[in-house]
């Protein structure tokens, strides 16, 4: 099978790694990929979706997997399908579950799916009146995509009003903030749960936990994610059952009924409050760095999972996961997440410890290959050190042993990834 992976992050690299160990996969392309994906396959510089579809047709690519949300929201899946190509991901219409917070919240409300009480509006007066009905902290969200930055947790009503004003005036997020969602704050712990969906059927992946804040102890600014692990012991059978019955099924049935069956990754941002799961948000793609810890747990061939899902035949597949744990530690560049950093050469010590070598690996993200053939840290999140083990502790220790082997100027990482699980 010839497979094309769209995207350039650690997420796409880890999908590439899973495809590479699948004997059914002959060749992998990445569009655009990064400075390390060229070791797993071939990088393409084609940017335009139609041009990429033409390339896929010409090369006889059997399956395209889309990593990031932007091309999905732009309709890459629709374009590939018009050309008769097989592609894994939601249509532009279905991708609104991520592309518009208002669409998502209204969808949840229509289908009785548990979520925080909210108001959607483009009027500051209405937002302000609703804010008066809520206890602080209060959550204010821009409707559109803001690269993960459009959510403000305001510690007081006054600050919630300021956030709403900033968004509605277009000052904070431009057009994406011209409509907003104001909602109650849910106090609990967060999970990332992923379901691979084929429009009707689905496979739920082991639940993961992401660490969004820059610093240890969940302090500092929000980032794309500084580490993740799976499966998390913070989820039990009852939470899985609730998610299944009250969230995933109604979502797939609802999307089908509304004429936009959902194919792709349904990423549920879940807040567990007193043992009950509430949906904070949907994304329509894998989380990054969650994908980097989930792909190594996939025992079944990756091509089977994604191809069957893309062709509406998941019910024929029996997808298995290893009964193990994975922990991923993000190594970021010096000025992340504030601004870009000087390129820094990455040096990775040779790993002599055989057990470590077998049970750990790197998923490369913000890296470029220099003209000298060396790898340089050029992005914010540079790479993810992944450790695998029979327990979270063992996986975590291996991930951090690997971190110790990786060097670049200004590197930073959290030293407490998976702490909630280890305390549990
Ligand atoms: P979102 O992009 O909607 O997931 O929001 C980003 C982050 O803000 C989430 O991962 C949560 O940590 C936090 N968040 C969003 N909505 C709420 C809420 N209603 N209550 C508490 N925290 C929230
Ligand atoms: N790690 C969270 C995300 O990818 O949105």
GROMACS .gro file of C-alpha atoms and ligand atoms in nm:
model
  452
    1UNK     CA    1   0.000   0.000   0.000
    2UNK     CA    2   0.120   0.350  -0.084
    3UNK     CA    3   0.034   0.604   0.184
    4UNK     CA    4   0.046   0.983   0.195
    5UNK     CA    5   0.055   1.160   0.533
    6UNK     CA    6  -0.044   1.528   0.535
    7UNK     CA    7   0.124   1.742   0.802
    8UNK     CA    8   0.466   1.818   0.945
    9UNK     CA    9   0.464   1.759   1.320
   10UNK     CA   10   0.554   1.491   1.568
   11UNK     CA   11   0.203   1.358   1.524
   12UNK     CA   12   0.261   1.291   1.156
   13UNK     CA   13   0.607   1.149   1.227
   14UNK     CA   14   0.454   0.900   1.473
   15UNK     CA   15   0.189   0.798   1.218
   16UNK     CA   16   0.480   0.748   0.978
   17UNK     CA   17   0.659   0.526   1.231
   18UNK     CA   18   0.347   0.312   1.274
   19UNK     CA   19   0.313   0.279   0.896
   20UNK     CA   20   0.680   0.196   0.859
   21UNK     CA   21   0.650  -0.112   1.081
   22UNK     CA   22   0.343  -0.231   0.886
   23UNK     CA   23   0.451  -0.489   0.626
   24UNK     CA   24   0.158  -0.394   0.402
   25UNK     CA   25   0.301  -0.044   0.350
   26UNK     CA   26   0.535  -0.008   0.051
   27UNK     CA   27   0.607   0.360   0.055
   28UNK     CA   28   0.517   0.671   0.258
   29UNK     CA   29   0.506   1.032   0.142
   30UNK     CA   30   0.476   1.334   0.369
   31UNK     CA   31   0.328   1.667   0.263
   32UNK     CA   32   0.519   1.867   0.368
   33UNK     CA   33   0.680   1.653   0.643
   34UNK     CA   34   0.976   1.779   0.845
   35UNK     CA   35   1.354   1.746   0.854
   36UNK     CA   36   1.331   1.389   0.985
   37UNK     CA   37   1.031   1.241   0.805
   38UNK     CA   38   1.251   1.205   0.499
   39UNK     CA   39   1.406   0.909   0.679
   40UNK     CA   40   1.068   0.734   0.688
   41UNK     CA   41   0.963   0.825   0.338
   42UNK     CA   42   0.968   1.108   0.088
   43UNK     CA   43   0.882   1.470   0.165
   44UNK     CA   44   0.670   1.664  -0.084
   45UNK     CA   45   0.662   2.040  -0.117
   46UNK     CA   46   0.318   2.051  -0.283
   47UNK     CA   47   0.099   2.293  -0.086
   48UNK     CA   48  -0.222   2.322  -0.282
   49UNK     CA   49  -0.480   2.050  -0.201
   50UNK     CA   50  -0.587   2.001  -0.564
   51UNK     CA   51  -0.229   1.966  -0.675
   52UNK     CA   52  -0.166   1.716  -0.399
   53UNK     CA   53  -0.471   1.516  -0.507
   54UNK     CA   54  -0.339   1.515  -0.865
   55UNK     CA   55  -0.005   1.386  -0.737
   56UNK     CA   56  -0.178   1.114  -0.531
   57UNK     CA   57  -0.371   1.003  -0.839
   58UNK     CA   58  -0.067   1.000  -1.060
   59UNK     CA   59   0.140   0.800  -0.809
   60UNK     CA   60  -0.142   0.555  -0.736
   61UNK     CA   61  -0.150   0.642  -0.365
   62UNK     CA   62  -0.394   0.407  -0.194
   63UNK     CA   63  -0.456   0.599   0.125
   64UNK     CA   64  -0.408   0.956   0.249
   65UNK     CA   65  -0.409   1.032   0.622
   66UNK     CA   66  -0.455   1.394   0.729
   67UNK     CA   67  -0.288   1.502   1.055
   68UNK     CA   68  -0.373   1.870   1.126
   69UNK     CA   69  -0.709   2.045   1.144
   70UNK     CA   70  -0.643   2.327   0.899
   71UNK     CA   71  -0.649   2.120   0.576
   72UNK     CA   72  -0.956   1.933   0.707
   73UNK     CA   73  -1.146   2.253   0.772
   74UNK     CA   74  -1.035   2.374   0.427
   75UNK     CA   75  -1.193   2.066   0.268
   76UNK     CA   76  -0.897   1.853   0.162
   77UNK     CA   77  -1.107   1.538   0.217
   78UNK     CA   78  -1.382   1.663  -0.016
   79UNK     CA   79  -1.125   1.745  -0.284
   80UNK     CA   80  -0.956   1.403  -0.265
   81UNK     CA   81  -1.293   1.226  -0.269
   82UNK     CA   82  -1.405   1.417  -0.579
   83UNK     CA   83  -1.099   1.266  -0.745
   84UNK     CA   84  -1.201   0.917  -0.632
   85UNK     CA   85  -0.913   0.891  -0.384
   86UNK     CA   86  -0.929   0.719  -0.045
   87UNK     CA   87  -0.858   0.963   0.236
   88UNK     CA   88  -0.892   0.933   0.614
   89UNK     CA   89  -1.046   1.240   0.775
   90UNK     CA   90  -1.377   1.428   0.800
   91UNK     CA   91  -1.537   1.638   0.527
   92UNK     CA   92  -1.519   2.017   0.565
   93UNK     CA   93  -1.878   2.011   0.686
   94UNK     CA   94  -1.807   1.750   0.955
   95UNK     CA   95  -1.482   1.928   1.051
   96UNK     CA   96  -1.694   2.215   1.184
   97UNK     CA   97  -1.705   2.012   1.505
   98UNK     CA   98  -1.359   2.160   1.556
   99UNK     CA   99  -1.370   2.460   1.322
  100UNK     CA  100  -1.655   2.630   1.504
  101UNK     CA  101  -1.702   2.614   1.879
  102UNK     CA  102  -2.057   2.741   1.832
  103UNK     CA  103  -2.141   2.464   1.587
  104UNK     CA  104  -1.993   2.213   1.832
  105UNK     CA  105  -2.174   2.347   2.140
  106UNK     CA  106  -2.507   2.367   1.958
  107UNK     CA  107  -2.456   2.015   1.824
  108UNK     CA  108  -2.389   1.886   2.177
  109UNK     CA  109  -2.700   2.064   2.303
  110UNK     CA  110  -2.919   1.927   2.018
  111UNK     CA  111  -2.812   1.573   2.099
  112UNK     CA  112  -2.815   1.594   2.477
  113UNK     CA  113  -2.441   1.531   2.510
  114UNK     CA  114  -2.305   1.646   2.847
  115UNK     CA  115  -2.114   1.974   2.830
  116UNK     CA  116  -2.071   2.298   3.026
  117UNK     CA  117  -2.368   2.538   3.037
  118UNK     CA  118  -2.306   2.811   2.779
  119UNK     CA  119  -2.425   3.105   2.574
  120UNK     CA  120  -2.321   3.176   2.218
  121UNK     CA  121  -2.346   3.533   2.106
  122UNK     CA  122  -2.204   3.821   1.904
  123UNK     CA  123  -2.343   4.077   2.147
  124UNK     CA  124  -2.140   4.213   2.433
  125UNK     CA  125  -2.457   4.303   2.626
  126UNK     CA  126  -2.584   3.945   2.611
  127UNK     CA  127  -2.242   3.805   2.702
  128UNK     CA  128  -2.223   4.042   2.995
  129UNK     CA  129  -2.570   3.949   3.122
  130UNK     CA  130  -2.483   3.578   3.100
  131UNK     CA  131  -2.153   3.637   3.278
  132UNK     CA  132  -2.357   3.776   3.569
  133UNK     CA  133  -2.533   3.440   3.603
  134UNK     CA  134  -2.205   3.246   3.637
  135UNK     CA  135  -1.961   3.205   3.923
  136UNK     CA  136  -1.594   3.288   3.850
  137UNK     CA  137  -1.378   3.152   3.701
  138UNK     CA  138  -1.560   3.197   3.372
  139UNK     CA  139  -1.460   3.056   3.037
  140UNK     CA  140  -1.470   3.271   2.722
  141UNK     CA  141  -1.400   3.113   2.382
  142UNK     CA  142  -1.361   3.256   2.034
  143UNK     CA  143  -1.577   3.070   1.783
  144UNK     CA  144  -1.317   3.004   1.514
  145UNK     CA  145  -0.977   2.836   1.495
  146UNK     CA  146  -0.710   3.030   1.687
  147UNK     CA  147  -0.427   2.777   1.692
  148UNK     CA  148  -0.528   2.661   2.039
  149UNK     CA  149  -0.521   3.012   2.186
  150UNK     CA  150  -0.884   3.116   2.165
  151UNK     CA  151  -0.986   3.007   2.516
  152UNK     CA  152  -0.962   3.240   2.813
  153UNK     CA  153  -1.029   3.127   3.168
  154UNK     CA  154  -1.112   3.451   3.342
  155UNK     CA  155  -1.060   3.459   3.719
  156UNK     CA  156  -1.334   3.719   3.771
  157UNK     CA  157  -1.651   3.847   3.602
  158UNK     CA  158  -1.472   4.169   3.519
  159UNK     CA  159  -1.192   3.986   3.340
  160UNK     CA  160  -1.447   3.766   3.161
  161UNK     CA  161  -1.613   4.083   3.031
  162UNK     CA  162  -1.276   4.219   2.917
  163UNK     CA  163  -1.201   3.891   2.737
  164UNK     CA  164  -1.542   3.897   2.568
  165UNK     CA  165  -1.495   4.260   2.467
  166UNK     CA  166  -1.147   4.190   2.329
  167UNK     CA  167  -1.276   3.903   2.118
  168UNK     CA  168  -1.594   4.069   1.993
  169UNK     CA  169  -1.412   4.387   1.892
  170UNK     CA  170  -1.186   4.175   1.671
  171UNK     CA  171  -0.884   4.293   1.869
  172UNK     CA  172  -0.786   3.957   2.018
  173UNK     CA  173  -0.844   3.704   1.740
  174UNK     CA  174  -0.976   3.896   1.439
  175UNK     CA  175  -1.269   3.735   1.257
  176UNK     CA  176  -1.241   3.412   1.465
  177UNK     CA  177  -1.363   3.607   1.769
  178UNK     CA  178  -1.656   3.786   1.608
  179UNK     CA  179  -1.882   3.534   1.776
  180UNK     CA  180  -1.804   3.383   2.114
  181UNK     CA  181  -1.906   3.115   2.358
  182UNK     CA  182  -1.926   3.204   2.728
  183UNK     CA  183  -1.946   2.903   2.955
  184UNK     CA  184  -1.933   2.780   3.310
  185UNK     CA  185  -1.602   2.655   3.441
  186UNK     CA  186  -1.586   2.280   3.499
  187UNK     CA  187  -1.365   2.176   3.786
  188UNK     CA  188  -1.221   1.829   3.745
  189UNK     CA  189  -0.946   1.647   3.560
  190UNK     CA  190  -0.897   1.632   3.185
  191UNK     CA  191  -0.868   1.335   2.954
  192UNK     CA  192  -0.804   1.309   2.582
  193UNK     CA  193  -1.012   1.031   2.433
  194UNK     CA  194  -0.990   0.938   2.067
  195UNK     CA  195  -1.230   0.737   1.855
  196UNK     CA  196  -1.138   0.632   1.503
  197UNK     CA  197  -1.466   0.659   1.314
  198UNK     CA  198  -1.583   0.535   0.975
  199UNK     CA  199  -1.912   0.726   0.967
  200UNK     CA  200  -2.104   0.457   1.160
  201UNK     CA  201  -1.866   0.237   1.353
  202UNK     CA  202  -1.572   0.332   1.569
  203UNK     CA  203  -1.275   0.207   1.765
  204UNK     CA  204  -1.193   0.381   2.093
  205UNK     CA  205  -0.822   0.420   2.165
  206UNK     CA  206  -0.669   0.394   2.513
  207UNK     CA  207  -0.747   0.718   2.700
  208UNK     CA  208  -0.459   0.962   2.720
  209UNK     CA  209  -0.370   1.262   2.928
  210UNK     CA  210  -0.199   1.567   2.784
  211UNK     CA  211   0.002   1.829   2.975
  212UNK     CA  212  -0.088   2.161   2.819
  213UNK     CA  213   0.100   2.400   3.046
  214UNK     CA  214   0.465   2.487   2.989
  215UNK     CA  215   0.594   2.425   3.341
  216UNK     CA  216   0.596   2.151   3.602
  217UNK     CA  217   0.290   2.121   3.820
  218UNK     CA  218   0.070   2.254   3.537
  219UNK     CA  219   0.198   2.610   3.576
  220UNK     CA  220   0.289   2.870   3.318
  221UNK     CA  221   0.127   2.948   2.984
  222UNK     CA  222  -0.074   2.707   2.772
  223UNK     CA  223   0.113   2.532   2.493
  224UNK     CA  224   0.021   2.283   2.223
  225UNK     CA  225   0.113   2.015   2.478
  226UNK     CA  226   0.438   1.940   2.665
  227UNK     CA  227   0.386   1.568   2.714
  228UNK     CA  228   0.131   1.291   2.725
  229UNK     CA  229   0.085   0.935   2.838
  230UNK     CA  230  -0.157   0.649   2.780
  231UNK     CA  231  -0.346   0.458   2.894
  232UNK     CA  232  -0.433   0.669   3.194
  233UNK     CA  233  -0.558   0.501   3.513
  234UNK     CA  234  -0.776   0.811   3.566
  235UNK     CA  235  -1.039   0.654   3.343
  236UNK     CA  236  -1.241   0.352   3.449
  237UNK     CA  237  -1.500   0.125   3.289
  238UNK     CA  238  -1.786   0.349   3.397
  239UNK     CA  239  -1.630   0.655   3.229
  240UNK     CA  240  -1.563   0.456   2.910
  241UNK     CA  241  -1.924   0.333   2.916
  242UNK     CA  242  -2.064   0.682   2.968
  243UNK     CA  243  -1.848   0.815   2.686
  244UNK     CA  244  -1.962   0.534   2.463
  245UNK     CA  245  -2.334   0.566   2.535
  246UNK     CA  246  -2.374   0.936   2.602
  247UNK     CA  247  -2.107   1.086   2.376
  248UNK     CA  248  -1.963   0.881   2.091
  249UNK     CA  249  -2.277   0.701   1.976
  250UNK     CA  250  -2.504   1.007   1.987
  251UNK     CA  251  -2.234   1.205   1.808
  252UNK     CA  252  -2.198   0.959   1.521
  253UNK     CA  253  -2.574   0.908   1.495
  254UNK     CA  254  -2.632   1.282   1.513
  255UNK     CA  255  -2.374   1.361   1.247
  256UNK     CA  256  -2.520   1.098   1.017
  257UNK     CA  257  -2.875   1.220   1.074
  258UNK     CA  258  -2.768   1.577   1.001
  259UNK     CA  259  -2.623   1.466   0.669
  260UNK     CA  260  -2.253   1.483   0.753
  261UNK     CA  261  -2.143   1.138   0.867
  262UNK     CA  262  -1.820   1.163   1.062
  263UNK     CA  263  -1.517   0.980   0.931
  264UNK     CA  264  -1.180   1.040   1.093
  265UNK     CA  265  -1.048   1.092   1.443
  266UNK     CA  266  -1.301   1.220   1.691
  267UNK     CA  267  -1.087   1.377   1.962
  268UNK     CA  268  -1.288   1.430   2.277
  269UNK     CA  269  -1.151   1.683   2.521
  270UNK     CA  270  -1.316   1.549   2.835
  271UNK     CA  271  -1.342   1.699   3.183
  272UNK     CA  272  -1.431   1.444   3.448
  273UNK     CA  273  -1.632   1.613   3.724
  274UNK     CA  274  -1.727   1.392   4.017
  275UNK     CA  275  -1.684   1.080   3.807
  276UNK     CA  276  -1.898   1.206   3.515
  277UNK     CA  277  -1.746   1.296   3.178
  278UNK     CA  278  -1.833   1.631   3.016
  279UNK     CA  279  -1.722   1.736   2.669
  280UNK     CA  280  -1.503   2.048   2.671
  281UNK     CA  281  -1.444   2.036   2.302
  282UNK     CA  282  -1.418   1.821   1.997
  283UNK     CA  283  -1.127   1.813   1.763
  284UNK     CA  284  -1.140   1.623   1.438
  285UNK     CA  285  -0.783   1.494   1.435
  286UNK     CA  286  -0.528   1.335   1.664
  287UNK     CA  287  -0.389   1.538   1.950
  288UNK     CA  288  -0.024   1.622   1.942
  289UNK     CA  289   0.159   1.485   2.153
  290UNK     CA  290  -0.115   1.230   2.232
  291UNK     CA  291  -0.072   1.065   1.892
  292UNK     CA  292   0.296   1.007   1.966
  293UNK     CA  293   0.205   0.788   2.265
  294UNK     CA  294  -0.095   0.616   2.104
  295UNK     CA  295   0.065   0.503   1.778
  296UNK     CA  296   0.329   0.288   1.954
  297UNK     CA  297   0.048   0.112   2.146
  298UNK     CA  298  -0.126   0.009   1.825
  299UNK     CA  299  -0.070  -0.364   1.773
  300UNK     CA  300  -0.280  -0.402   1.459
  301UNK     CA  301  -0.135  -0.278   1.130
  302UNK     CA  302  -0.183   0.098   1.104
  303UNK     CA  303  -0.279   0.075   0.737
  304UNK     CA  304  -0.564  -0.159   0.824
  305UNK     CA  305  -0.707   0.072   1.089
  306UNK     CA  306  -0.694   0.386   0.874
  307UNK     CA  307  -0.790   0.221   0.544
  308UNK     CA  308  -1.089   0.037   0.689
  309UNK     CA  309  -1.202   0.356   0.864
  310UNK     CA  310  -1.162   0.560   0.545
  311UNK     CA  311  -1.369   0.310   0.345
  312UNK     CA  312  -1.651   0.259   0.597
  313UNK     CA  313  -1.545  -0.095   0.685
  314UNK     CA  314  -1.428  -0.071   1.044
  315UNK     CA  315  -1.677  -0.339   1.147
  316UNK     CA  316  -1.463  -0.590   0.951
  317UNK     CA  317  -1.148  -0.499   1.140
  318UNK     CA  318  -1.044  -0.627   1.478
  319UNK     CA  319  -0.811  -0.363   1.614
  320UNK     CA  320  -0.579  -0.453   1.900
  321UNK     CA  321  -0.355  -0.253   2.130
  322UNK     CA  322  -0.054  -0.362   2.329
  323UNK     CA  323  -0.120  -0.406   2.696
  324UNK     CA  324   0.158  -0.158   2.779
  325UNK     CA  325   0.209   0.206   2.868
  326UNK     CA  326   0.365   0.490   2.672
  327UNK     CA  327   0.491   0.822   2.804
  328UNK     CA  328   0.598   1.107   2.576
  329UNK     CA  329   0.807   1.404   2.689
  330UNK     CA  330   0.820   1.704   2.458
  331UNK     CA  331   1.154   1.879   2.420
  332UNK     CA  332   1.090   2.237   2.314
  333UNK     CA  333   1.314   2.517   2.194
  334UNK     CA  334   1.440   2.794   2.418
  335UNK     CA  335   1.175   3.060   2.360
  336UNK     CA  336   0.874   2.832   2.320
  337UNK     CA  337   0.584   2.918   2.335
  338UNK     CA  338   0.656   3.293   2.315
  339UNK     CA  339   0.864   3.331   2.003
  340UNK     CA  340   1.093   3.140   1.773
  341UNK     CA  341   1.448   3.051   1.869
  342UNK     CA  342   1.780   3.041   1.684
  343UNK     CA  343   1.825   2.709   1.501
  344UNK     CA  344   2.024   2.472   1.722
  345UNK     CA  345   2.201   2.156   1.616
  346UNK     CA  346   2.053   1.840   1.768
  347UNK     CA  347   2.297   1.583   1.898
  348UNK     CA  348   2.167   1.243   2.005
  349UNK     CA  349   2.399   1.016   2.200
  350UNK     CA  350   2.420   0.660   2.086
  351UNK     CA  351   2.209   0.440   2.311
  352UNK     CA  352   2.411   0.143   2.433
  353UNK     CA  353   2.157   0.022   2.682
  354UNK     CA  354   1.976  -0.242   2.482
  355UNK     CA  355   1.657  -0.240   2.688
  356UNK     CA  356   1.629   0.136   2.654
  357UNK     CA  357   1.696   0.119   2.281
  358UNK     CA  358   1.418  -0.138   2.235
  359UNK     CA  359   1.165   0.046   2.449
  360UNK     CA  360   1.207   0.407   2.350
  361UNK     CA  361   1.217   0.625   2.042
  362UNK     CA  362   1.199   0.982   1.925
  363UNK     CA  363   0.914   1.138   1.727
  364UNK     CA  364   1.061   1.437   1.550
  365UNK     CA  365   0.855   1.755   1.510
  366UNK     CA  366   1.005   2.106   1.468
  367UNK     CA  367   1.327   1.997   1.300
  368UNK     CA  368   1.498   2.082   0.972
  369UNK     CA  369   1.778   1.913   0.789
  370UNK     CA  370   2.069   2.154   0.734
  371UNK     CA  371   2.272   2.169   0.416
  372UNK     CA  372   2.540   1.991   0.617
  373UNK     CA  373   2.299   1.695   0.655
  374UNK     CA  374   2.267   1.757   1.030
  375UNK     CA  375   1.937   1.790   1.213
  376UNK     CA  376   1.852   2.131   1.361
  377UNK     CA  377   1.586   2.236   1.610
  378UNK     CA  378   1.392   2.500   1.417
  379UNK     CA  379   1.038   2.478   1.556
  380UNK     CA  380   0.874   2.535   1.895
  381UNK     CA  381   0.812   2.177   1.995
  382UNK     CA  382   1.123   2.010   1.858
  383UNK     CA  383   1.074   1.642   1.933
  384UNK     CA  384   0.904   1.397   2.165
  385UNK     CA  385   1.097   1.132   2.361
  386UNK     CA  386   0.870   0.831   2.398
  387UNK     CA  387   0.927   0.555   2.652
  388UNK     CA  388   0.735   0.227   2.663
  389UNK     CA  389   0.698  -0.005   2.958
  390UNK     CA  390   0.492  -0.247   3.158
  391UNK     CA  391   0.395   0.031   3.397
  392UNK     CA  392   0.361   0.407   3.366
  393UNK     CA  393   0.661   0.447   3.593
  394UNK     CA  394   0.878   0.224   3.375
  395UNK     CA  395   0.763   0.402   3.057
  396UNK     CA  396   0.821   0.740   3.219
  397UNK     CA  397   1.171   0.644   3.338
  398UNK     CA  398   1.263   0.529   2.988
  399UNK     CA  399   1.126   0.847   2.829
  400UNK     CA  400   1.340   1.057   3.064
  401UNK     CA  401   1.647   0.837   3.007
  402UNK     CA  402   1.606   0.912   2.639
  403UNK     CA  403   1.565   1.284   2.713
  404UNK     CA  404   1.908   1.265   2.878
  405UNK     CA  405   2.057   1.146   2.549
  406UNK     CA  406   1.927   1.440   2.345
  407UNK     CA  407   2.108   1.772   2.332
  408UNK     CA  408   2.044   2.109   2.168
  409UNK     CA  409   2.109   2.461   2.285
  410UNK     CA  410   1.822   2.604   2.489
  411UNK     CA  411   1.629   2.275   2.515
  412UNK     CA  412   1.349   2.274   2.770
  413UNK     CA  413   1.110   2.010   2.892
  414UNK     CA  414   0.885   1.934   3.184
  415UNK     CA  415   1.024   1.684   3.432
  416UNK     CA  416   0.688   1.570   3.573
  417UNK     CA  417   0.504   1.416   3.279
  418UNK     CA  418   0.246   1.158   3.396
  419UNK     CA  419   0.261   1.285   3.755
  420UNK     CA  420  -0.115   1.264   3.803
  421UNK     CA  421  -0.110   0.895   3.711
  422UNK     CA  422   0.185   0.824   3.937
  423UNK     CA  423   0.010   0.994   4.227
  424UNK     CA  424  -0.321   0.820   4.159
  425LIG     P1  425  -1.064   2.397   2.456
  425LIG     O1  426  -0.981   2.444   2.340
  425LIG     O2  427  -1.207   2.431   2.448
  425LIG     O3  428  -1.038   2.253   2.495
  425LIG     O4  429  -1.004   2.472   2.580
  425LIG     C1  430  -0.865   2.468   2.610
  425LIG     C2  431  -0.845   2.434   2.754
  425LIG     O5  432  -0.917   2.526   2.837
  425LIG     C3  433  -0.903   2.298   2.792
  425LIG     O6  434  -0.811   2.196   2.765
  425LIG     C4  435  -0.929   2.314   2.939
  425LIG     O7  436  -0.810   2.299   3.014
  425LIG     C5  437  -0.973   2.457   2.949
  425LIG     N1  438  -1.120   2.467   2.944
  425LIG     C6  439  -1.197   2.488   2.837
  425LIG     N2  440  -1.328   2.493   2.869
  425LIG     C7  441  -1.333   2.478   3.002
  425LIG     C8  442  -1.440   2.473   3.098
  425LIG     N3  443  -1.567   2.489   3.062
  425LIG     N4  444  -1.408   2.452   3.226
  425LIG     C9  445  -1.279   2.437   3.264
  425LIG     N5  446  -1.175   2.439   3.182
  425LIG    C10  447  -1.201   2.460   3.051
  426LIG     N1  448  -0.250   1.815   2.256
  426LIG     C1  449  -0.372   1.879   2.234
  426LIG     C2  450  -0.401   1.908   2.093
  426LIG     O1  451  -0.338   1.856   2.003
  426LIG     O2  452  -0.492   1.984   2.066
   0.00000   0.00000   0.00000
